[in-house]
Amino acid sequence: MALTHNLGFPRIGRDRELKKAQEAYWKGDLDEAGLRAVGRELRATHWQVQKDAGIALLPVGDFAWYDQVLTHSLTFGVIPERFHAHGTKPTLDTLFGMARGVTQDSCCGGAHAQEMTKWFDTNYHYLVPEFTADQQFALSWEQLFEEVEEGQALGHNLKPVLIGPLTYLWLGKEKGSDFNRLDLLERLLPVYGEILQRLAAQGIEWVQIDEPILALDLPQDWKNAFERAYNLLQKEPGKKLIATYFAGLEDNLGLAAGLPVDGLHIDLVRAPEQFPTILDRLPAYKVLSLGVVNGRNVWRTDLEQALNVLQQAQERLGERLWVAPSCSLLHSPVDLTREDQLDAELKSWLAFAVQKCREVAVLAQALREPEAAEVQAALAESRAIQASRAASPRIHKPAVQARLAAISAQDSQRQSPFAQRIELQRARLKLPPFPTTTIGSFPQTPAIRLARQAFKAGKISAAEYTEAMHSEIRHAVSVQEQLGLDVLVHGEAERNDMVEYFAEQIDGYAFTRFGWVQSYGSRCVKPAVIYGDLSRPQPMTVDWISYAQSCTDKVMKGMLTGPVTMLMWSFPRDDIPREQQARQLALAIRDEVVDLEAAGIKVIQIDEAAFREGLPLRKAQWQAYLDWATESFRLTASGVRDETQIHTHMCYSEFNDVIESIAAMDADVITIETSRSDMELLEAFERFDYPNEIGPGVYDIHSPRVPGSAEMARLMKKAAQRVPAERLWVNPDCGLKTRGWPETEAALVNMVAAAKQLRSEL
Ligand code: GLN
Ligand code: ZN
């Protein structure tokens, strides 16, 4: 009979209890015992919820005080020296220090936090382990064993979850002298041995070892290391399930299937084509866990379709088949029953973590007792839901589809090539060399947030709200005029978030109240849900931008979020491909671009902050993604005349892989984050001979530090060595919404001074 298990449950709590407790602890409003009590309660609740849903084998080790990779670093004693100041035995404060940095105190100097980066292709961020050439590993943190004991005391059947040694090393970075972190494997493995022995002594039967890098394009030496590592770990006690997810095993299928362990988990949601091939490759002694419930999205599973696959697998595997979500449910919201403001139909289409556990359990029951009334009812309900989605007029809108079908190649093509456009734009905009601008947002002050909340709560009228925002715009405009900036922005005071603001005005988007997902540490995001064909019923920004333009004779830049970013930071539909959703968004935003132009706006920025993170994990799939992502942007931008200048903005620093597509987007101006890389990343633009204009950020907006004008001028001069000066803009790295006004003004004064200095030296 197929065993049900879960790869991990969200740790934040259905009311984000963990976030609240963490933040209270950091503020000093909650002591350590209080924080630990909240963690214990959450774990107990989550185990019980999963068990009640029908999950037989419950994950332990999926809870983390900040991040599961960080927990592993503490467990293995991978604690950089700068955090040893308070003694080498790590405490909870060591953990938080590594995550958040340590400010100087009476005893010790400060220490900067560990670097943070995205967990594969998710929006979850982990803390990057730092390895030194002489790195030692020693079991240094008891959390996992304590939590096993805690769960056992509650009577649960537990499966500890570990990040595997290869994935752990892969996720880290070498610090200091030149060496290869893969060479640390032999030193790391004994700690895994020790952990497995300790767990066996606690009576644990199965351990889940996550090796998601098996779904990546791996260098040969990493592939080889897998066999070495698991041959050694084979000798350690306990049954081992290797878990892979987020993509298919492809060329690593034979490797993964053949590892000397007791089971393999694969993600059939992301890579359904792995089935049934896997059945022929799996040794006869092994358990196969099939991830058939999507751990990355909010849609209910098509149970019949999943069951069909599982039945085939059961015929071949019998007892050796396990059923699970595709990946850890860390990436889905917690509990749909909390949603009290979604309409009944839409709600009936959704499943969050708790509901997904239930789906796993029903599927396993269906294998066991297909005729059971409960099973039949669940299948009938699933069938009805699939049918209602497939036929719903809320989802399928002929007008949107007709427009999509009518797109021609010309629609994604500006009227003339850049060389001609830029002449027209220069003549019209009359900007000085090294024009200055900002990325869009100005400080989101408490007053702005209060006004927005009051308006949403009905406490102030629309007119009062509009006037409050207008006054923010007037303030932003007058500051920018006084500073002497060349291309102004309205400041984005009316926007809570660069995606949600637009999603709220686009038909086909829905919003949850409690659909939070952990992003990093105590930070959670609540992505909007794309449920239907997308369209823009009316202008979204034209009034605000026109008002801002009316306050100044200078050029006012319109500010929009691009289609790829809108898609990437939402929960997408699962019934049509992502690229179709991107095209629908492109058409909706294109309408806005055209309306802004008609309203007299001469420069329009279309932000694509998430363009690069959409890259698939497997290189073979990159080009297809880049093609539709680029085309979506062009479709958005190409409805305007040549003399209207299109900007885009991307806030990250890795362009090498995608420079060709960035160029193909053909924005007249691109602003990027560069200050922290000392302009090095312009190398990609130089090598590619990137033809259009570029604004390489001259200061880091993540820090309150105000750099001097000499420093910014120096950076621009470096930039001018790579990109001709006449194509350079001067701007910060990103939007200023998280900064305060005083530091913002101080930095911009220096930035404008730097630009003036550069001009005088031309
Ligand atoms: N226009 C946005 C802002 O300034 C861009 C934010 C971003 O790229 N993340 O806030
Ligand atoms: Zn940015």
XYZ file of N, CA and C in Angstrom, residues 153 254 261 310 358 364 403 474 666 694 721-722:
36
model
N 7.957 12.327 21.106
C 7.207 12.440 22.352
C 5.726 12.691 22.073
N 20.107 8.115 -14.661
C 20.781 6.851 -14.366
C 21.588 6.963 -13.077
N 21.200 3.825 -2.347
C 20.315 4.232 -1.250
C 18.999 3.491 -1.440
N -0.181 7.249 -10.962
C 0.130 6.448 -9.771
C -0.284 4.988 -9.953
N -3.836 16.766 2.059
C -5.071 15.993 1.931
C -5.156 15.336 0.539
N -3.420 8.321 -2.317
C -2.940 7.037 -1.808
C -4.113 6.132 -1.450
N -7.340 38.724 -29.427
C -6.274 39.704 -29.559
C -4.904 39.030 -29.589
N 3.782 66.306 -5.535
C 4.312 67.678 -5.591
C 5.633 67.779 -4.831
N 15.714 45.695 -26.788
C 15.766 46.941 -27.557
C 15.164 48.143 -26.826
N 22.711 53.207 -21.535
C 22.791 52.464 -20.274
C 22.958 53.413 -19.099
N 34.839 53.786 -19.636
C 35.876 52.998 -20.312
C 35.274 51.822 -21.055
N 34.076 51.453 -20.689
C 33.450 50.278 -21.300
C 32.322 50.645 -22.250
